[in-house]
XYZ file of N, CA and C in Angstrom:
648
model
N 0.826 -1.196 0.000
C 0.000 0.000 0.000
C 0.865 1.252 0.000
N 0.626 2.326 -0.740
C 1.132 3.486 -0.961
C 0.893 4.002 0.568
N 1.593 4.921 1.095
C 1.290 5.534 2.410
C -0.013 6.595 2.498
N -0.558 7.234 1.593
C -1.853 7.476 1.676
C -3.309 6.324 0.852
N -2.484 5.173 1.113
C -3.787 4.812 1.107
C -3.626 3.936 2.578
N -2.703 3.729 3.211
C -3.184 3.185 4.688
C -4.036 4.016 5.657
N -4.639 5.022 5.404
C -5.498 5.405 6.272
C -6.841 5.081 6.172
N -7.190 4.834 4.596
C -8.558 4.369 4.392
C -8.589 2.768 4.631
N -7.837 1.959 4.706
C -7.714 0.891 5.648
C -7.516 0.946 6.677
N -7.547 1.753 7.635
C -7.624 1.799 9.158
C -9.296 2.188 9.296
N -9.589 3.124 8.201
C -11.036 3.231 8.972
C -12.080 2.362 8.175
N -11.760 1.026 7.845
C -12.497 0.226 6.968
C -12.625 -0.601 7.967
N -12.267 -0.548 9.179
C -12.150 -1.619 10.258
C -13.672 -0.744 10.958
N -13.131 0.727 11.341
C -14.366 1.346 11.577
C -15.996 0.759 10.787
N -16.332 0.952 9.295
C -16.766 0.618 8.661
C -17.625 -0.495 9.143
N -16.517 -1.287 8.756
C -17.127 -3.061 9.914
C -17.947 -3.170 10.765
N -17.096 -2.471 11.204
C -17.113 -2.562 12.785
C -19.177 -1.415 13.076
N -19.417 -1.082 12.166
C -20.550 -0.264 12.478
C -21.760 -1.006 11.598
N -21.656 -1.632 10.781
C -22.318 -2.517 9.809
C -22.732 -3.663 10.993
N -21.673 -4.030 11.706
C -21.765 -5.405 12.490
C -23.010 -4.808 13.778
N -22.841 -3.475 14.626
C -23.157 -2.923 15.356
C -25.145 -2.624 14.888
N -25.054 -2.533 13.428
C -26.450 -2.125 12.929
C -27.146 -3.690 12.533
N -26.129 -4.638 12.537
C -26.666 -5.715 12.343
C -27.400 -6.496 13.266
N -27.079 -5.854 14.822
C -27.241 -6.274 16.136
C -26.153 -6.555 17.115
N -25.192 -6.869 16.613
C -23.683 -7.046 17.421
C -23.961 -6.325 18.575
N -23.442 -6.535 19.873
C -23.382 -5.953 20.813
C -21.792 -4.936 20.626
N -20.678 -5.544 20.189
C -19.676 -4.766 20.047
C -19.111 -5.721 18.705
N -17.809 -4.916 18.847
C -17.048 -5.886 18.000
C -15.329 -5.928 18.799
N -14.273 -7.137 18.191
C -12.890 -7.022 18.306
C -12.496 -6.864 17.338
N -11.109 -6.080 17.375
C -10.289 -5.738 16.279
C -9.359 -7.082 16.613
N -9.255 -7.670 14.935
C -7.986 -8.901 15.623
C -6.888 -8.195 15.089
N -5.675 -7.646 16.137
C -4.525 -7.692 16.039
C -3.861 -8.144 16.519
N -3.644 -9.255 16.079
C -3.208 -10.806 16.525
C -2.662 -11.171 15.393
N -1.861 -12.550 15.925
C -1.778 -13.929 14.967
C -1.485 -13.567 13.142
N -0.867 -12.667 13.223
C -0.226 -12.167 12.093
C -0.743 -11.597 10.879
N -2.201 -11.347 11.435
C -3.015 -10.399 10.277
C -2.859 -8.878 10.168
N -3.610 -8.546 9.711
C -2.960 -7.335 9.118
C -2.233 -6.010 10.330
N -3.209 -6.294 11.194
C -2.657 -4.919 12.282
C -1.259 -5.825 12.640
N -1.203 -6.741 12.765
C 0.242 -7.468 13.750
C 0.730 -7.283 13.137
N 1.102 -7.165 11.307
C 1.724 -7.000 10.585
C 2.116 -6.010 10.271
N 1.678 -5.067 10.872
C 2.369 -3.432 10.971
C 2.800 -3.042 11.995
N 2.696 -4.091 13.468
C 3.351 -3.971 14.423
C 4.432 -4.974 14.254
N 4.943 -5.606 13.260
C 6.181 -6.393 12.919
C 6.999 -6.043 12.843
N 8.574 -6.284 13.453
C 9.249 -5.714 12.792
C 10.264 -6.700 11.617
N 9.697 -7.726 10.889
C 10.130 -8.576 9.782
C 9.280 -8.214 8.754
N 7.852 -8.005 9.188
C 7.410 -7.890 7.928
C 6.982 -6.705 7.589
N 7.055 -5.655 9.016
C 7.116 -4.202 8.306
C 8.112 -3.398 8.162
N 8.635 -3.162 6.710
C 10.132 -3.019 5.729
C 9.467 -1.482 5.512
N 8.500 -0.952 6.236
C 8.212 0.571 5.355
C 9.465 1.702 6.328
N 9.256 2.683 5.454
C 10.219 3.769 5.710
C 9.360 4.849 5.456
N 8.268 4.677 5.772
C 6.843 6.423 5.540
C 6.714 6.334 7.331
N 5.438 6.911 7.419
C 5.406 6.621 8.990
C 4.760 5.910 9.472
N 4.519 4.691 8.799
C 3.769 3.687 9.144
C 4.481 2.360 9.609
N 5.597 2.608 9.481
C 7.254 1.624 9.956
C 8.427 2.383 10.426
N 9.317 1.890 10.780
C 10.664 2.092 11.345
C 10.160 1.751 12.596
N 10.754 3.031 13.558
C 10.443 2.891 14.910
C 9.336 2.621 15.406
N 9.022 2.323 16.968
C 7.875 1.877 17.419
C 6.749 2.765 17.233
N 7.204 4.115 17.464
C 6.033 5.097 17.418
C 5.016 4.852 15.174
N 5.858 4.353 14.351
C 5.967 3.916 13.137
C 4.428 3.235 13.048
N 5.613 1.771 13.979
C 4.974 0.753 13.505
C 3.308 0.520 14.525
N 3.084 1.401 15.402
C 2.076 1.061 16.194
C 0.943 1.952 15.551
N 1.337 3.105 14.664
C -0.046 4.101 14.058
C -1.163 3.264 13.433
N -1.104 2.355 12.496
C -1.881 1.749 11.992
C -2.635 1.218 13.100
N -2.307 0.463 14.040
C -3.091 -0.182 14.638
C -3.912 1.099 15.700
N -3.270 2.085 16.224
C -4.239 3.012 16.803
C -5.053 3.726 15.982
N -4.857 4.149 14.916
C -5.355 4.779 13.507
C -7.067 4.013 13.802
N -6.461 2.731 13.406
C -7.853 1.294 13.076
C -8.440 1.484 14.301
N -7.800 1.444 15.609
C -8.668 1.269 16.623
C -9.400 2.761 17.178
N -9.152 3.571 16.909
C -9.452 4.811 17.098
C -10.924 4.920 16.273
N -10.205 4.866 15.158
C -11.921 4.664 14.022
C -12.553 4.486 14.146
N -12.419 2.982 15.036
C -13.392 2.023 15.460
C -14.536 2.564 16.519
N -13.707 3.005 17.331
C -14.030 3.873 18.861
C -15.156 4.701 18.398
N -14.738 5.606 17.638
C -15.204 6.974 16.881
C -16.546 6.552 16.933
N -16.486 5.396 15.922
C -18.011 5.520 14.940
C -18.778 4.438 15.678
N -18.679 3.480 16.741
C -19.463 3.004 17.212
C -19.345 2.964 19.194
N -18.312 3.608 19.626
C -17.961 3.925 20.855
C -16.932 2.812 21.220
N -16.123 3.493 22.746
C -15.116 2.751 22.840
C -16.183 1.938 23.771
N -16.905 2.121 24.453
C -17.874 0.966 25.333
C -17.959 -0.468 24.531
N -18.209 -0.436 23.026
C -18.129 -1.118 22.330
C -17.437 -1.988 21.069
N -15.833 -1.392 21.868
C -14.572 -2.164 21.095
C -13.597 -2.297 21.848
N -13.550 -3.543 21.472
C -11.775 -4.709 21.655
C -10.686 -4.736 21.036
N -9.838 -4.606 21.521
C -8.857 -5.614 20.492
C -8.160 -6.504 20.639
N -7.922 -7.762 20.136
C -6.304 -8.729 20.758
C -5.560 -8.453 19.840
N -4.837 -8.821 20.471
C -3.326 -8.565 20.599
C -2.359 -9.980 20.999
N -1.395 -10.375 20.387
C -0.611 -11.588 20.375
C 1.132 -11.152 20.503
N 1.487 -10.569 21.871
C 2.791 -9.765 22.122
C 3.735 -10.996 21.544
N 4.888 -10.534 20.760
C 5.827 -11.354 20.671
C 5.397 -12.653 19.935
N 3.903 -12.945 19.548
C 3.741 -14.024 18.681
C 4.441 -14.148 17.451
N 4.796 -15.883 16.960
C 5.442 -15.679 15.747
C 5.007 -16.182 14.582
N 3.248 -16.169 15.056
C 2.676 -16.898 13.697
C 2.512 -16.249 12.230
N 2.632 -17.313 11.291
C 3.085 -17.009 10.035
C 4.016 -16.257 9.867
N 5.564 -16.492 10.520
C 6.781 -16.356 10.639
C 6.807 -14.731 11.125
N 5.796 -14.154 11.833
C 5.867 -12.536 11.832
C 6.636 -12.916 12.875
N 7.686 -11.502 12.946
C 8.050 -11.855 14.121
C 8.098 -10.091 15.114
N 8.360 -9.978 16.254
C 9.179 -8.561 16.811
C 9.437 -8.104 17.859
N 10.660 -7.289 17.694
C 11.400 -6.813 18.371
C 11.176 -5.899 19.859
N 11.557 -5.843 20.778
C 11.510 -4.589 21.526
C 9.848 -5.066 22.079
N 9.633 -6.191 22.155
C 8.238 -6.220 22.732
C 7.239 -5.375 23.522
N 8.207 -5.127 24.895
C 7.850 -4.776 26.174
C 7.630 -3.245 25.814
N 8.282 -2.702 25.064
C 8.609 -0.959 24.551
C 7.438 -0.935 23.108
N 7.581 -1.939 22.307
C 6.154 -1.878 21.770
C 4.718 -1.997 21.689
N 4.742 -3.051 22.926
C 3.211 -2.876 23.570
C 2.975 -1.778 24.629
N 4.140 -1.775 25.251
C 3.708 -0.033 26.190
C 3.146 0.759 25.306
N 4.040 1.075 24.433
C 3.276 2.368 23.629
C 2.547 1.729 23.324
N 1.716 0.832 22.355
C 0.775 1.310 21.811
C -0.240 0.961 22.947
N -0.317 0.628 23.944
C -1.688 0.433 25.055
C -1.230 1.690 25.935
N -0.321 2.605 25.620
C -0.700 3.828 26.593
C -1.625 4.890 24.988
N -1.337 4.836 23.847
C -2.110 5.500 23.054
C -3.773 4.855 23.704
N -3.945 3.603 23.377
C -5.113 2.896 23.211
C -5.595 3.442 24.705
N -4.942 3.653 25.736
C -5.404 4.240 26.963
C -6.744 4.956 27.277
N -6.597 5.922 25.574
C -7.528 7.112 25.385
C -8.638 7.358 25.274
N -9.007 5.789 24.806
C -10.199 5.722 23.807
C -11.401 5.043 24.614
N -11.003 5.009 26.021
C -12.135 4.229 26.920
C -12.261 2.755 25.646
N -11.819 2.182 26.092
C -11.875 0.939 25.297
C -13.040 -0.164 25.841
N -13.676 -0.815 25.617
C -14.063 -1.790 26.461
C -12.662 -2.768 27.349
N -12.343 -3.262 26.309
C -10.962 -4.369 26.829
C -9.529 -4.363 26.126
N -8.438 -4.921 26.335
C -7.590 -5.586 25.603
C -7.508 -6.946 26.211
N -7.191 -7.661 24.733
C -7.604 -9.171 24.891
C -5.833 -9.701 24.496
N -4.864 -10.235 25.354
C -4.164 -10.583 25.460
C -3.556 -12.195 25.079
N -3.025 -12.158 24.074
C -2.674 -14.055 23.489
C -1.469 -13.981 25.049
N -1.302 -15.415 25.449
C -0.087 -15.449 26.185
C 1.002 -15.999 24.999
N 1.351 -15.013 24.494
C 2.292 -15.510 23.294
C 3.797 -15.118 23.863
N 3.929 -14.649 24.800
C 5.292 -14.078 25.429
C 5.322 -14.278 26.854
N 6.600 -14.483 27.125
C 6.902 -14.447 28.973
C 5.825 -13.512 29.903
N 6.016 -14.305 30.637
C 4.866 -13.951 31.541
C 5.342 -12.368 32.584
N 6.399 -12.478 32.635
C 7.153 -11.454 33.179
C 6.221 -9.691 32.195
N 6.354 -10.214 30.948
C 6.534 -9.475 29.738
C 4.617 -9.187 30.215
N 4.055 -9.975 30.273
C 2.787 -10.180 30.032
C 2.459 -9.371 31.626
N 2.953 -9.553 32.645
C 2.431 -8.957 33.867
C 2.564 -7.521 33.641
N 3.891 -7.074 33.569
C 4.212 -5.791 32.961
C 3.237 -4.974 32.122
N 2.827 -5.530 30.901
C 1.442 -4.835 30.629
C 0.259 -4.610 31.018
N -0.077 -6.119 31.850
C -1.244 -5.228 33.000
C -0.987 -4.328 33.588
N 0.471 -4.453 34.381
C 0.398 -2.998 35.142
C 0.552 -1.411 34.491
N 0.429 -1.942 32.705
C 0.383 -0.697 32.178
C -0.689 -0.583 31.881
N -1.644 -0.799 31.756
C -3.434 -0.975 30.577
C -4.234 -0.522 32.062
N -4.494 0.304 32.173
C -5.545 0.698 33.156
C -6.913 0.091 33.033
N -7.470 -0.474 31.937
C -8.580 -0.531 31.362
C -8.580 -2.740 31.703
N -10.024 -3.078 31.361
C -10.117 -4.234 31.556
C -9.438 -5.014 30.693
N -8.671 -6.379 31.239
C -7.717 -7.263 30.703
C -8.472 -8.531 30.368
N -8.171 -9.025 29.036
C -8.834 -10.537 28.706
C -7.525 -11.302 28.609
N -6.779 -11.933 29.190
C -6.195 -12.844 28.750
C -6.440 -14.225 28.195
N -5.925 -14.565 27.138
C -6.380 -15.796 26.577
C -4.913 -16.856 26.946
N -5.108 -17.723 27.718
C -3.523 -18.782 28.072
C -3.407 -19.696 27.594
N -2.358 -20.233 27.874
C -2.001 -21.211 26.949
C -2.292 -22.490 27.744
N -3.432 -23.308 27.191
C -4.444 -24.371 27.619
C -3.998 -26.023 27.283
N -2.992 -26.672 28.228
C -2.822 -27.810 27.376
C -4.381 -28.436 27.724
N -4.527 -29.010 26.881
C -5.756 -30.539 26.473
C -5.740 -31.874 26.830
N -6.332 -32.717 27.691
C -5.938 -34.146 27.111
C -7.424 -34.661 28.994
N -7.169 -36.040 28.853
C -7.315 -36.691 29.897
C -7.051 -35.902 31.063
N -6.098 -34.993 31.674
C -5.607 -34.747 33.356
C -5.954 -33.502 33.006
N -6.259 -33.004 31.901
C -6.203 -31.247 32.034
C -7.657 -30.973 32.199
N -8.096 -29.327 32.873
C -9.140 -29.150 33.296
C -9.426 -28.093 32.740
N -8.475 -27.380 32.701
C -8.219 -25.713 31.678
C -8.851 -24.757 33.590
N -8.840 -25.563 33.910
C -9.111 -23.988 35.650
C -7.773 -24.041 36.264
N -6.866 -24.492 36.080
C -5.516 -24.184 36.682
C -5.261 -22.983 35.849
N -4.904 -22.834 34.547
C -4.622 -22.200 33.901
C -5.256 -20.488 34.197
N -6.523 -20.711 33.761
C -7.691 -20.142 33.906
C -7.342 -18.807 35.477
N -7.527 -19.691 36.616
C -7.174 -19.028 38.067
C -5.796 -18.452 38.035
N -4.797 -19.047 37.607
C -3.224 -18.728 37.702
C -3.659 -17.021 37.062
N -4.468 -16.568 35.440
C -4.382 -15.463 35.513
C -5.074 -14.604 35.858
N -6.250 -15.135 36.453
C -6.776 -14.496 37.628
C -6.315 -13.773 38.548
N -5.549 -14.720 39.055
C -4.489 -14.613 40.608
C -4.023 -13.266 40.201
N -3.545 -12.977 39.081
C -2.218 -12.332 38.709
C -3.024 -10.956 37.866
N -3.813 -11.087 37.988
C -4.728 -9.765 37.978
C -5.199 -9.567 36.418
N -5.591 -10.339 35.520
C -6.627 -10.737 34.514
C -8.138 -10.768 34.872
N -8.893 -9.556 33.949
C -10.017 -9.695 34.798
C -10.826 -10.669 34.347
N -11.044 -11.086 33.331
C -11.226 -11.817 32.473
C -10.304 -13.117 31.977
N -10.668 -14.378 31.240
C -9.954 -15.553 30.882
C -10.988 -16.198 29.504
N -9.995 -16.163 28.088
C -10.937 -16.105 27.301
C -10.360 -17.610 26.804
N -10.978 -18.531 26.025
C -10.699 -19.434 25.519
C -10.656 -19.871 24.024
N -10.019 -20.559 23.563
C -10.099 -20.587 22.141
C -10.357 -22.008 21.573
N -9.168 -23.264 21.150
C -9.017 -23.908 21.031
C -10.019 -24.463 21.612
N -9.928 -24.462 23.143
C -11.046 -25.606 23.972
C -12.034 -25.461 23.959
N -12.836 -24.083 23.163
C -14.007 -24.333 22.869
C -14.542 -25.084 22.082
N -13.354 -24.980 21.062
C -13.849 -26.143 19.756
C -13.980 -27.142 20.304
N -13.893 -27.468 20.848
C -12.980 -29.453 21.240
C -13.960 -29.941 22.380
N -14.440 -28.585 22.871
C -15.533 -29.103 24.379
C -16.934 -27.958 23.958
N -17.818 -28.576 23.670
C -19.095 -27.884 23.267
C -19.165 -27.549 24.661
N -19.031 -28.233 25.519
C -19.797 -28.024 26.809
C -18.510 -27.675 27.872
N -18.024 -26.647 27.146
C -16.512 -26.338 27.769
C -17.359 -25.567 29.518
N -17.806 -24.529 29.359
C -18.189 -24.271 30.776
C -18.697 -25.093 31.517
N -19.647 -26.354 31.600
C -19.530 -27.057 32.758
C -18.516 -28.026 32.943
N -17.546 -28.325 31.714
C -16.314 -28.776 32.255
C -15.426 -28.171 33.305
N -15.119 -26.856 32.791
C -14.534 -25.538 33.706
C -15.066 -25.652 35.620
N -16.752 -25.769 35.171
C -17.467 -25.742 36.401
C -17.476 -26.788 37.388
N -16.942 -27.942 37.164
C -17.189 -29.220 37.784
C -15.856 -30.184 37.381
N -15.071 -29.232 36.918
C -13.510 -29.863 37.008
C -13.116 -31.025 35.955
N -14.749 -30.890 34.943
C -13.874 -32.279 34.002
C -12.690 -32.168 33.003
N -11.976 -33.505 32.548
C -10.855 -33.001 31.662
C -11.432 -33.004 30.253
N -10.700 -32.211 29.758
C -10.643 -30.979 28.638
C -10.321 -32.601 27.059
N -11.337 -32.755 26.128
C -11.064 -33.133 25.241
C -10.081 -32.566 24.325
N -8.654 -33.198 23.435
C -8.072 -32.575 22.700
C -8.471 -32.052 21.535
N -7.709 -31.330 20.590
C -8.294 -30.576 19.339
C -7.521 -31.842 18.404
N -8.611 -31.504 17.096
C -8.083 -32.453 16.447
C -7.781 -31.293 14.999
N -6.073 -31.034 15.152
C -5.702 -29.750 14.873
C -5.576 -30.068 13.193
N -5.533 -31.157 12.632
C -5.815 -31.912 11.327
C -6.591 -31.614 10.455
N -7.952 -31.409 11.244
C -9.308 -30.637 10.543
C -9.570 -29.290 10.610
N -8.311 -29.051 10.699
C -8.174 -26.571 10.437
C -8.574 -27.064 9.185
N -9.023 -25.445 9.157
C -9.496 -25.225 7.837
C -9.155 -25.447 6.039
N -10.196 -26.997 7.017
C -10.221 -28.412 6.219
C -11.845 -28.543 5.165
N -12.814 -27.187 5.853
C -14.198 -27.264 4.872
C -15.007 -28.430 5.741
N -16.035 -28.517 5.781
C -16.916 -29.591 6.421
C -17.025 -29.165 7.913
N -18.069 -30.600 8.455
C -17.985 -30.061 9.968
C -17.010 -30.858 10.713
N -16.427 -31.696 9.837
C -15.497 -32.759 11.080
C -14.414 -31.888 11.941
N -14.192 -31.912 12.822
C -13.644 -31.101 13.943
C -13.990 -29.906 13.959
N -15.314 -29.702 13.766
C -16.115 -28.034 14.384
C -17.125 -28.448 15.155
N -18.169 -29.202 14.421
C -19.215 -29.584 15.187
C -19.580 -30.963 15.487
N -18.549 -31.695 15.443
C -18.438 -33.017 15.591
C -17.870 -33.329 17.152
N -17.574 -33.161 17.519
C -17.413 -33.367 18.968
C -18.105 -33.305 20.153
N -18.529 -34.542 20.948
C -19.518 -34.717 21.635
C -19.509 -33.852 22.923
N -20.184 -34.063 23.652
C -20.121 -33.566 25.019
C -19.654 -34.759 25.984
N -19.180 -34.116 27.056
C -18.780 -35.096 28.217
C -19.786 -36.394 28.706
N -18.883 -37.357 28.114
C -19.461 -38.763 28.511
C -19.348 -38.909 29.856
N -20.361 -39.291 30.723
C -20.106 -39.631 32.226
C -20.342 -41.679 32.078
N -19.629 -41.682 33.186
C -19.500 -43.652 32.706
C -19.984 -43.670 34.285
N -21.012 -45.149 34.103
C -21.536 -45.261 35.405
C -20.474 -46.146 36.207
C-alpha cells in the first residue's frame, strides 16, 4: 500500500465494525493478533516501510491506533476490543523490543475508553504482567491451555486471575468441548483438538465433537 492509502484501511475496520453494530452485534474485536494485518504493521520482519507507518515503534504502532481509534469513533469505545498476540510468531511474523512496543501502543489505546484488551499469552509472563500494570482498562487474557485426559483448563484459567486478569478467554477448547463451561465448572478433563481438521471445509472437527461422557 502506498502511504496514503493506509489510512482508508484503518477506517475500513471502523466501517465493519458499524455494519456489524447495525446488524445487532453488541460490540465488535479488532484482531490484532496472529499475524493479520494490524500485527503485521506492528512487525518488525514484515514491516520493511520507511513512511510513517514503519521504522520505529512510534511507526509501527499508528496503523493499529489509527484502526482502533476509528473504530471507537463511529461506534464507541464501550463497544470495542482488540487482541493482541505480544511477541507471537505466527506465520513467521516476528518482533522486536516487545515490552517498549506494547507499552506504547496500550498507553495511546489508553484514550479511547476501550471496552478491553484481549491478550494471546504468546510471550513471557514477566513481559505479560508488565502490561497489566500498564493498561488501566479491563484485561482478557487468553492462556495457553494444554488438552488431554488430566487437564481441566481452571488451573490455567485461576493462575491469571491470581495475577490480575479480569477476564480468561478461551479458544481452542471451545472447539474441542461444546460443553466447555460445565467442564470448567465441575472440574472435568478438557477433550483434545483435532488440529488436522483446520481449515479443512466440512464439519469434522467443528461440530463433531460430543459432550462429556459420564461412565456409570
Amino acid at each position: 500500500m502506498a502511504t496514503a492509502e493506509v489510512p482508508e484501511h484503518a477506517r475500513s475496520y471502523a466501517a465493519a465494525a458499524r455494519r456489524a453494530v447495525d446488524a445487532g452485534f453488541d460490540g465488535v474485536e479488532l484482531h490484532g493478533a496472529n499475524g493479520y494485518l494490524i500485527s503485521q504493521f506492528l512487525s518488525s520482519n514484515a514491516n520493511l516501510r520507511s513512511d510513517r507507518y514503519g521504522g520505529p515503534v512510534a511507526g509501527r504502532i499508528r496503523f493499529a491506533v489509527e484502526a482502533t481509534a476509528a473504530t471507537a469513533d463511529a461506534i464507541g469505545g464501550a463497544k470495542t476490543g482488540i487482541r493482541l498476540s505480544p511477541g507471537g510468531t505466527f506465520w513467521g511474523v516476528e518482533e522486536t523490543g516487545v515490552l517498549e512496543l506494547y507499552t506504547a501502543l496500550l498507553r495511546e489505546l489508553a484514550g479511547l475508553d476501550l471496552a478491553y484488551v484481549h491478550l494471546e499469552a504468546t510471550v513471557d509472563e514477566e513481559v505479560l504482567l508488565e502490561l497489566r500494570r500498564r493498561w488501566p482498562g479491563t484485561l482478557v487474557v487468553n492462556p495457553t491451555v494444554p488438552m488431554g485426559p488430566k487437564q481441566t483448563g481452571r488451573t490455567e484459567a485461576d493462575h491469571w486471575l491470581g495475577l490480575g486478569a479480569d477476564l480468561v478467554s478461551f479458544g481452542r477448547a471451545f472447539i474441542a468441548n461444546p460443553d466447555l463451561v460445565e467442564r470448567l465448572r465441575t472440574g472435568l478433563p478438557l477433550a483434545p483438538v483435532e488440529e488436522a481438521t483446520y481449515y479443512q471445509g466440512g464439519d469434522a472437527g467443528y461440530v463433531t465433537y460430543p459432550a462429556y461422557q459420564h461412565t456409570a
